[in-house]
Short mmCIF file of C-alpha atoms in Angstrom, two decimals:
data_model
loop_
_atom_site.label_atom_id
_atom_site.label_comp_id
_atom_site.label_asym_id
_atom_site.label_seq_id
_atom_site.Cartn_x
_atom_site.Cartn_y
_atom_site.Cartn_z
CA MET A 1 121.44 120.06 116.35
CA ALA A 2 120.21 118.49 113.24
CA PRO A 3 121.19 114.75 112.80
CA ARG A 4 123.98 113.83 110.46
CA TYR A 5 122.71 111.45 107.71
CA LYS A 6 125.08 109.28 105.57
CA LEU A 7 123.53 107.18 102.75
CA SER A 8 125.73 104.45 101.42
CA TYR A 9 124.70 102.81 98.25
CA PHE A 10 126.20 102.02 94.71
CA GLN A 11 126.89 104.43 92.06
CA LEU A 12 123.35 103.79 90.92
CA THR A 13 119.78 105.25 91.16
CA GLY A 14 118.08 101.91 92.01
CA LEU A 15 117.05 101.48 95.55
CA GLY A 16 119.04 104.44 96.89
CA GLU A 17 117.16 107.03 94.77
CA PRO A 18 113.80 106.90 96.56
CA ILE A 19 115.89 107.84 99.61
CA ARG A 20 117.90 110.57 97.85
CA LEU A 21 114.69 112.09 96.31
CA LEU A 22 113.06 112.35 99.72
CA PHE A 23 116.13 114.10 101.29
CA HIS A 24 116.12 116.61 98.29
CA TYR A 25 112.37 117.08 98.55
CA GLY A 26 112.77 117.98 102.25
CA GLY A 27 115.86 120.09 101.62
CA ILE A 28 117.73 118.03 104.15
CA ALA A 29 121.49 117.61 103.77
CA PHE A 30 122.93 114.19 103.67
CA GLU A 31 126.23 112.56 102.71
CA ASP A 32 125.63 110.69 99.29
CA ASN A 33 128.34 108.00 99.68
CA ARG A 34 128.45 106.09 96.33
CA ILE A 35 130.54 102.86 96.74
CA PRO A 36 132.19 101.71 93.55
CA LYS A 37 131.11 98.12 92.96
CA ASP A 38 134.84 96.88 93.12
CA GLN A 39 135.14 98.39 96.51
CA TRP A 40 131.95 96.84 98.08
CA PRO A 41 133.30 93.25 98.97
CA ALA A 42 135.51 94.97 101.56
CA PHE A 43 132.74 96.57 103.33
CA LYS A 44 130.03 93.89 102.69
CA SER A 45 130.44 91.66 105.80
CA GLY A 46 130.15 94.64 107.99
CA ALA A 47 126.61 95.52 106.73
CA PRO A 48 123.75 94.05 108.71
CA LEU A 49 122.35 91.95 105.97
CA GLU A 50 125.48 92.37 103.71
CA GLN A 51 123.47 94.65 101.37
CA LEU A 52 122.99 98.24 100.35
CA PRO A 53 121.56 100.78 100.95
CA LEU A 54 122.38 101.57 104.48
CA LEU A 55 121.58 104.92 106.32
CA GLU A 56 123.67 106.18 109.23
CA VAL A 57 121.63 108.51 111.48
CA ASP A 58 124.16 110.01 113.92
CA GLY A 59 126.04 106.74 113.72
CA LYS A 60 123.08 104.42 114.13
CA VAL A 61 122.91 102.08 111.12
CA LEU A 62 119.48 101.68 109.39
CA PHE A 63 119.08 98.94 106.65
CA GLN A 64 116.58 97.41 104.27
CA SER A 65 115.71 99.88 101.54
CA ILE A 66 112.03 100.36 102.31
CA ALA A 67 112.60 100.65 106.04
CA ILE A 68 115.03 103.50 105.39
CA THR A 69 112.75 105.02 102.79
CA ARG A 70 109.82 105.08 105.25
CA TYR A 71 111.87 106.67 107.90
CA VAL A 72 113.13 109.51 105.81
CA ALA A 73 109.52 109.93 104.34
CA HIS A 74 108.47 110.47 108.03
CA ILE A 75 111.23 113.13 108.43
CA VAL A 76 110.25 114.98 105.36
CA GLY A 77 106.40 114.71 106.21
CA LEU A 78 105.34 112.59 103.25
CA ASP A 79 104.06 109.80 105.33
CA GLY A 80 100.31 109.31 106.45
CA LYS A 81 98.74 111.14 109.31
CA THR A 82 97.29 107.95 110.75
CA ALA A 83 98.18 104.23 111.00
CA LEU A 84 95.27 103.65 108.44
CA GLU A 85 96.72 106.25 106.05
CA ASN A 86 100.19 104.75 106.35
CA SER A 87 98.80 101.28 105.59
CA GLU A 88 97.51 102.60 102.28
CA ILE A 89 100.81 104.02 101.43
CA ASP A 90 102.70 100.90 102.47
CA ALA A 91 100.51 98.69 100.40
CA VAL A 92 101.43 100.72 97.22
CA VAL A 93 105.16 100.76 98.07
CA ASP A 94 105.19 96.94 98.59
CA SER A 95 103.36 96.52 95.33
CA VAL A 96 105.78 98.43 93.42
CA ASN A 97 108.64 96.48 95.20
CA ASP A 98 106.78 93.27 94.23
CA LEU A 99 107.03 94.35 90.61
CA ARG A 100 110.85 95.12 90.97
CA SER A 101 111.53 91.77 92.65
CA LYS A 102 110.04 89.96 89.61
CA THR A 103 112.87 91.51 87.55
CA LEU A 104 115.75 90.13 89.56
CA ASN A 105 116.09 86.72 87.77
CA TRP A 106 116.38 88.77 84.70
CA ALA A 107 119.02 91.01 86.21
CA TYR A 108 121.19 88.06 87.44
CA GLU A 109 120.87 86.12 84.11
CA THR A 110 123.98 86.19 82.02
CA ASP A 111 122.96 83.86 79.23
CA LYS A 112 121.75 86.20 76.42
CA ALA A 113 119.09 83.94 75.05
CA LYS A 114 117.55 83.15 78.54
CA LYS A 115 117.78 86.86 79.49
CA ALA A 116 115.65 87.82 76.26
CA GLN A 117 113.08 85.09 77.26
CA LEU A 118 112.86 86.27 80.82
CA ALA A 119 112.34 89.85 79.51
CA ALA A 120 109.63 88.80 77.14
CA ALA A 121 107.79 86.93 79.97
CA LEU A 122 108.06 90.19 82.22
CA PHE A 123 106.56 92.27 79.56
CA ALA A 124 104.00 89.62 78.72
CA GLU A 125 102.58 89.53 82.28
CA PRO A 126 103.83 91.09 85.47
CA PHE A 127 104.57 94.67 83.80
CA PRO A 128 101.03 95.09 82.23
CA PHE A 129 99.42 93.52 85.27
CA PHE A 130 101.14 95.76 87.79
CA LEU A 131 101.14 98.92 85.74
CA ASN A 132 97.38 98.56 84.89
CA LYS A 133 96.84 98.33 88.78
CA PHE A 134 98.95 101.33 89.44
CA GLU A 135 97.17 103.24 86.72
CA SER A 136 93.80 102.49 88.31
CA TRP A 137 94.99 103.68 91.82
CA ALA A 138 96.44 106.77 90.17
CA SER A 139 93.06 107.45 88.36
CA LYS A 140 91.22 106.99 91.71
CA ASN A 141 93.57 109.31 93.59
CA GLY A 142 93.74 112.17 91.06
CA GLY A 143 97.28 111.59 89.83
CA TYR A 144 98.74 110.20 93.07
CA LEU A 145 99.00 106.57 94.15
CA ALA A 146 97.55 106.94 97.60
CA LEU A 147 95.32 109.25 99.74
CA GLY A 148 94.53 111.66 96.98
CA ARG A 149 97.66 113.64 97.60
CA LEU A 150 101.56 113.58 97.24
CA THR A 151 102.98 110.80 99.59
CA TRP A 152 106.27 108.83 99.55
CA ALA A 153 104.45 106.09 97.61
CA ASP A 154 104.65 108.43 94.52
CA ILE A 155 108.31 109.25 95.07
CA TYR A 156 109.02 105.63 95.59
CA ALA A 157 107.09 104.62 92.50
CA ILE A 158 108.68 107.16 90.21
CA ALA A 159 112.17 106.30 91.43
CA ILE A 160 111.71 102.52 90.79
CA LEU A 161 109.74 102.88 87.53
CA ASP A 162 112.24 105.26 86.16
CA PHE A 163 115.11 102.92 87.10
CA LEU A 164 113.38 99.82 85.65
CA GLY A 165 112.54 101.82 82.57
CA SER A 166 116.24 102.75 82.13
CA ILE A 167 117.54 99.29 82.57
CA PHE A 168 114.83 97.80 80.19
CA LYS A 169 115.12 100.82 77.89
CA LYS A 170 111.34 101.39 77.79
CA ASN A 171 109.00 104.19 78.83
CA LEU A 172 106.96 102.00 81.23
CA ILE A 173 104.33 104.56 81.95
CA GLU A 174 103.55 105.21 78.26
CA GLY A 175 99.82 104.88 77.57
CA HIS A 176 98.97 105.18 81.23
CA PRO A 177 97.61 108.86 81.55
CA ASN A 178 97.24 108.88 85.19
CA LEU A 179 100.74 107.53 85.84
CA ILE A 180 102.18 110.24 83.45
CA LYS A 181 100.21 112.79 85.51
CA MET A 182 101.63 111.22 88.69
CA ARG A 183 105.14 111.40 87.37
CA GLU A 184 104.78 114.89 86.49
CA ASN A 185 103.43 115.73 90.09
CA VAL A 186 106.56 114.41 91.40
CA VAL A 187 109.29 115.59 88.90
CA SER A 188 107.94 118.96 88.75
CA ILE A 189 108.60 119.77 92.40
CA PRO A 190 111.41 122.34 92.18
CA ARG A 191 113.88 120.66 94.45
CA ILE A 192 113.28 117.22 92.77
CA LYS A 193 113.51 118.74 89.39
CA ALA A 194 116.91 120.41 90.21
CA TRP A 195 118.23 117.14 91.63
CA ILE A 196 117.11 114.98 88.61
CA ALA A 197 118.71 117.46 86.19
CA ASN A 198 122.05 117.28 87.90
CA ARG A 199 122.25 113.85 89.53
CA PRO A 200 125.10 111.47 88.67
CA LYS A 201 124.55 108.98 85.84
CA ASP A 202 124.14 105.33 86.66
CA VAL A 203 127.51 103.45 86.44
CA ILE A 204 126.29 99.91 86.70
CA GLN A 205 124.89 98.31 83.47
CA PHE A 206 122.38 95.39 83.60
CA ASP A 207 122.17 94.16 80.00
CA MET B 1 82.24 102.05 118.75
CA ALA B 2 85.01 99.61 118.14
CA PRO B 3 85.81 99.23 114.37
CA ARG B 4 84.71 95.87 112.77
CA TYR B 5 87.70 93.79 111.47
CA LYS B 6 87.31 91.15 108.85
CA LEU B 7 90.43 89.23 107.67
CA SER B 8 90.29 87.19 104.42
CA TYR B 9 92.89 84.74 103.77
CA PHE B 10 93.24 81.10 102.87
CA GLN B 11 92.75 78.01 105.12
CA LEU B 12 96.37 78.39 106.11
CA THR B 13 98.68 80.12 108.64
CA GLY B 14 101.08 81.52 105.97
CA LEU B 15 100.80 85.39 105.53
CA GLY B 16 97.59 85.57 107.52
CA GLU B 17 98.92 84.14 110.68
CA PRO B 18 101.06 87.28 111.81
CA ILE B 19 97.82 89.35 111.66
CA ARG B 20 95.74 86.73 113.49
CA LEU B 21 98.49 86.48 116.31
CA LEU B 22 98.61 90.12 116.70
CA PHE B 23 94.75 90.53 116.95
CA HIS B 24 94.81 87.57 119.53
CA TYR B 25 97.67 89.22 121.45
CA GLY B 26 95.62 92.39 121.68
CA GLY B 27 92.41 90.58 122.60
CA ILE B 28 90.87 92.29 119.72
CA ALA B 29 87.80 90.56 118.13
CA PHE B 30 87.94 90.02 114.25
CA GLU B 31 86.30 87.83 111.76
CA ASP B 32 88.59 85.16 110.48
CA ASN B 33 87.29 84.46 106.95
CA ARG B 34 89.13 81.49 105.61
CA ILE B 35 88.44 81.18 101.90
CA PRO B 36 88.73 77.53 100.51
CA LYS B 37 91.24 77.50 97.59
CA ASP B 38 88.52 76.47 95.18
CA GLN B 39 86.41 79.40 95.98
CA TRP B 40 89.13 82.01 95.67
CA PRO B 41 89.01 82.44 91.69
CA ALA B 42 85.47 83.85 92.04
CA PHE B 43 86.71 86.63 94.36
CA LYS B 44 90.12 87.09 92.95
CA SER B 45 89.53 90.08 90.54
CA GLY B 46 87.78 92.03 93.04
CA ALA B 47 90.89 92.24 95.36
CA PRO B 48 93.16 95.24 94.88
CA LEU B 49 96.15 93.27 93.82
CA GLU B 50 94.37 89.97 93.25
CA GLN B 51 95.94 88.58 96.20
CA LEU B 52 95.35 87.63 99.84
CA PRO B 53 95.39 88.51 102.72
CA LEU B 54 92.90 91.45 102.86
CA LEU B 55 91.78 93.25 105.93
CA GLU B 56 88.45 95.23 106.00
CA VAL B 57 88.26 97.83 108.66
CA ASP B 58 84.83 99.24 108.85
CA GLY B 59 84.48 98.34 105.20
CA LYS B 60 87.83 99.92 103.94
CA VAL B 61 90.02 97.28 102.25
CA LEU B 62 93.63 96.96 103.27
CA PHE B 63 95.92 94.87 101.09
CA GLN B 64 99.51 93.66 101.12
CA SER B 65 100.27 91.34 103.99
CA ILE B 66 103.03 93.47 105.64
CA ALA B 67 101.15 96.73 105.30
CA ILE B 68 98.16 94.99 107.18
CA THR B 69 100.42 93.47 109.76
CA ARG B 70 102.07 96.79 110.45
CA TYR B 71 98.57 98.45 110.90
CA VAL B 72 97.30 95.82 113.31
CA ALA B 73 100.73 95.92 115.34
CA HIS B 74 100.17 99.65 115.74
CA ILE B 75 96.54 98.87 117.03
CA VAL B 76 97.87 96.56 119.69
CA GLY B 77 100.90 98.58 120.62
CA LEU B 78 103.57 96.44 119.35
CA ASP B 79 105.05 99.02 117.02
CA GLY B 80 107.96 101.51 117.89
CA LYS B 81 107.50 104.60 119.72
CA THR B 82 109.54 106.71 117.18
CA ALA B 83 110.14 106.53 113.47
CA LEU B 84 113.67 105.43 114.22
CA GLU B 85 112.30 102.48 116.38
CA ASN B 86 109.92 101.67 113.66
CA SER B 87 112.69 101.63 111.15
CA GLU B 88 114.56 99.03 113.19
CA ILE B 89 111.38 96.85 113.33
CA ASP B 90 110.64 97.20 109.63
CA ALA B 91 114.08 96.13 108.69
CA VAL B 92 113.86 92.94 110.53
CA VAL B 93 110.25 92.21 109.15
CA ASP B 94 111.44 92.81 105.55
CA SER B 95 114.42 90.54 106.14
CA VAL B 96 112.17 87.69 107.25
CA ASN B 97 110.16 88.34 104.29
CA ASP B 98 113.22 88.33 102.03
CA LEU B 99 113.89 84.80 103.34
CA ARG B 100 110.29 83.87 102.74
CA SER B 101 110.39 85.21 99.10
CA LYS B 102 113.39 82.98 98.37
CA THR B 103 111.15 79.87 98.95
CA LEU B 104 108.55 80.79 96.36
CA ASN B 105 110.09 79.16 93.42
CA TRP B 106 110.30 76.01 95.63
CA ALA B 107 106.59 76.31 96.32
CA TYR B 108 105.56 76.71 92.80
CA GLU B 109 107.80 73.98 91.44
CA THR B 110 105.75 70.69 90.48
CA ASP B 111 108.65 68.54 89.04
CA LYS B 112 109.78 66.45 91.94
CA ALA B 113 113.49 66.29 91.06
CA LYS B 114 113.71 70.04 90.49
CA LYS B 115 111.80 70.73 93.70
CA ALA B 116 114.43 68.61 95.60
CA GLN B 117 117.24 70.50 94.09
CA LEU B 118 115.57 73.83 95.00
CA ALA B 119 115.17 72.79 98.65
CA ALA B 120 118.84 71.56 98.71
CA ALA B 121 119.92 74.93 97.52
CA LEU B 122 117.77 76.79 99.99
CA PHE B 123 119.23 74.91 102.88
CA ALA B 124 122.73 75.26 101.59
CA GLU B 125 122.63 79.03 101.55
CA PRO B 126 119.69 81.30 102.15
CA PHE B 127 118.36 79.45 105.23
CA PRO B 128 121.68 79.36 107.10
CA PHE B 129 122.67 82.89 106.19
CA PHE B 130 119.29 84.48 107.28
CA LEU B 131 118.87 82.40 110.35
CA ASN B 132 122.46 83.18 111.40
CA LYS B 133 121.64 86.97 110.96
CA PHE B 134 118.44 86.68 112.92
CA GLU B 135 120.24 84.65 115.69
CA SER B 136 122.70 87.49 116.00
CA TRP B 137 120.01 90.04 116.27
CA ALA B 138 118.13 87.92 118.78
CA SER B 139 121.39 87.61 120.83
CA LYS B 140 122.02 91.35 120.70
CA ASN B 141 118.43 92.13 121.72
CA GLY B 142 118.17 89.71 124.65
CA GLY B 143 115.66 87.15 122.94
CA TYR B 144 113.94 89.67 120.82
CA LEU B 145 114.71 90.74 117.26
CA ALA B 146 114.62 94.39 117.71
CA LEU B 147 114.70 97.19 120.38
CA GLY B 148 115.49 94.87 123.20
CA ARG B 149 111.74 94.11 123.71
CA LEU B 150 108.74 92.41 122.22
CA THR B 151 107.60 94.02 119.04
CA TRP B 152 105.71 92.88 115.94
CA ALA B 153 109.04 91.79 114.33
CA ASP B 154 109.03 88.82 116.82
CA ILE B 155 105.45 88.02 116.06
CA TYR B 156 106.04 88.22 112.36
CA ALA B 157 109.34 86.18 112.51
CA ILE B 158 107.76 83.39 114.61
CA ALA B 159 104.61 83.05 112.40
CA ILE B 160 106.69 83.00 109.26
CA LEU B 161 109.46 80.59 110.48
CA ASP B 162 106.97 78.28 112.00
CA PHE B 163 105.02 78.18 108.73
CA LEU B 164 108.33 77.70 106.65
CA GLY B 165 109.35 75.02 109.15
CA SER B 166 105.88 73.34 108.67
CA ILE B 167 106.20 73.18 105.00
CA PHE B 168 109.79 72.10 104.87
CA LYS B 169 109.26 69.72 107.75
CA LYS B 170 112.22 71.18 109.73
CA ASN B 171 112.74 72.84 112.98
CA LEU B 172 114.45 75.92 111.55
CA ILE B 173 115.58 77.58 114.78
CA GLU B 174 117.19 74.42 116.14
CA GLY B 175 120.71 75.07 117.17
CA HIS B 176 120.03 78.99 117.45
CA PRO B 177 119.49 79.48 121.30
CA ASN B 178 118.43 83.08 120.93
CA LEU B 179 115.87 82.40 118.31
CA ILE B 180 114.55 79.54 120.69
CA LYS B 181 114.41 82.06 123.51
CA MET B 182 112.56 84.52 121.12
CA ARG B 183 110.16 81.92 120.10
CA GLU B 184 109.38 81.16 123.70
CA ASN B 185 109.00 84.81 124.56
CA VAL B 186 106.23 85.00 121.89
CA VAL B 187 104.50 81.52 122.39
CA SER B 188 104.30 81.76 126.16
CA ILE B 189 102.04 84.96 126.04
CA PRO B 190 98.87 83.46 127.43
CA ARG B 191 96.52 84.74 124.68
CA ILE B 192 98.96 83.68 121.93
CA LYS B 193 99.50 80.15 123.61
CA ALA B 194 95.67 79.70 123.79
CA TRP B 195 95.14 80.52 120.00
CA ILE B 196 98.02 78.27 118.93
CA ALA B 197 96.75 75.42 120.85
CA ASN B 198 93.29 75.85 119.32
CA ARG B 199 93.73 77.28 115.87
CA PRO B 200 92.55 75.43 112.83
CA LYS B 201 95.17 73.21 111.00
CA ASP B 202 96.58 74.35 107.59
CA VAL B 203 94.50 72.87 104.67
CA ILE B 204 96.93 73.58 101.79
CA GLN B 205 99.84 71.27 101.19
CA PHE B 206 103.01 72.51 99.44
CA ASP B 207 105.02 69.39 98.82
#
């Protein structure tokens, strides 16, 4: 019997979306449990690290977004074939996550002037630095970020870059032809295209 | 023929040490290339993300510390047997890394008073929060952090917690009996014990 998958996350693309995209890519049914922010405090202390996302697999609780994403990538066959291949994918994924992590101070800042300063600093250095690196990897790999073929690194990158683009209201990959090609390689996959066209809108605002 | 491994990192335990410990655990020869901090700028732009550590495997360059560590863990057989087992290990490793990441603002701060404030904040919340979580996982897993047996999660955790303990001049696992047991399970392994007794001292100071 196929395992039962239940993904719990906020009413948001964010860190849940790479996981959702992979399930949709693989045509695998899962419960998409979207917890409204005001209901989360009641569940929080029961989560292994008091964070979302969580993925329940036949009742076993997986946590840490990248650990969950890597697991689902394996299920749908978008991981590497060897440990060396997986290491190349993992390095890309952790680099995308490093860029994301640098935006957290901005996301938590409530003072408008300080928030604008933080955004300016992000777009002066980390964003161009990382996006230029990603562009060079996508160029080397023919429109993919690793291994010269579609892997979960591409799915992860597109989900996170689209999310960051939406909260900063910028098209982050503009002017990066190989990242544009990479995005097209992901979003043109029929099951992913269908999901993106119909998925719920993000409820939480960051600005 | 066995692959040739060359690890490049600073004259420091830090993010290189989980990798070194795994090589020593497995009895696998590797070149331990320790780059003095003043020589690093000359190499920096040639590194995929302008960061260390890097691991060369027969000339192929792996980057991102956790991606490298996971690869070496696989070589020495301290990974999981299934994707589900690996996800449990990965979640622990990323959690230890989350705690480490929270100390970076402290490490980069040069103002003495601000640095003291940041340290106080770290020991008021993130350290007790994460250490209590790790303690509960080590309790549930009988002196290991995942799967009820030795995995690279334990090696990674001990390397990072020992490193953070050394820079903050605190025994972080004090008062956490199952983390003390976990550390003993790691450092009593003969090849690890021998390496720790003889390894070079950290050259870089953070305070």
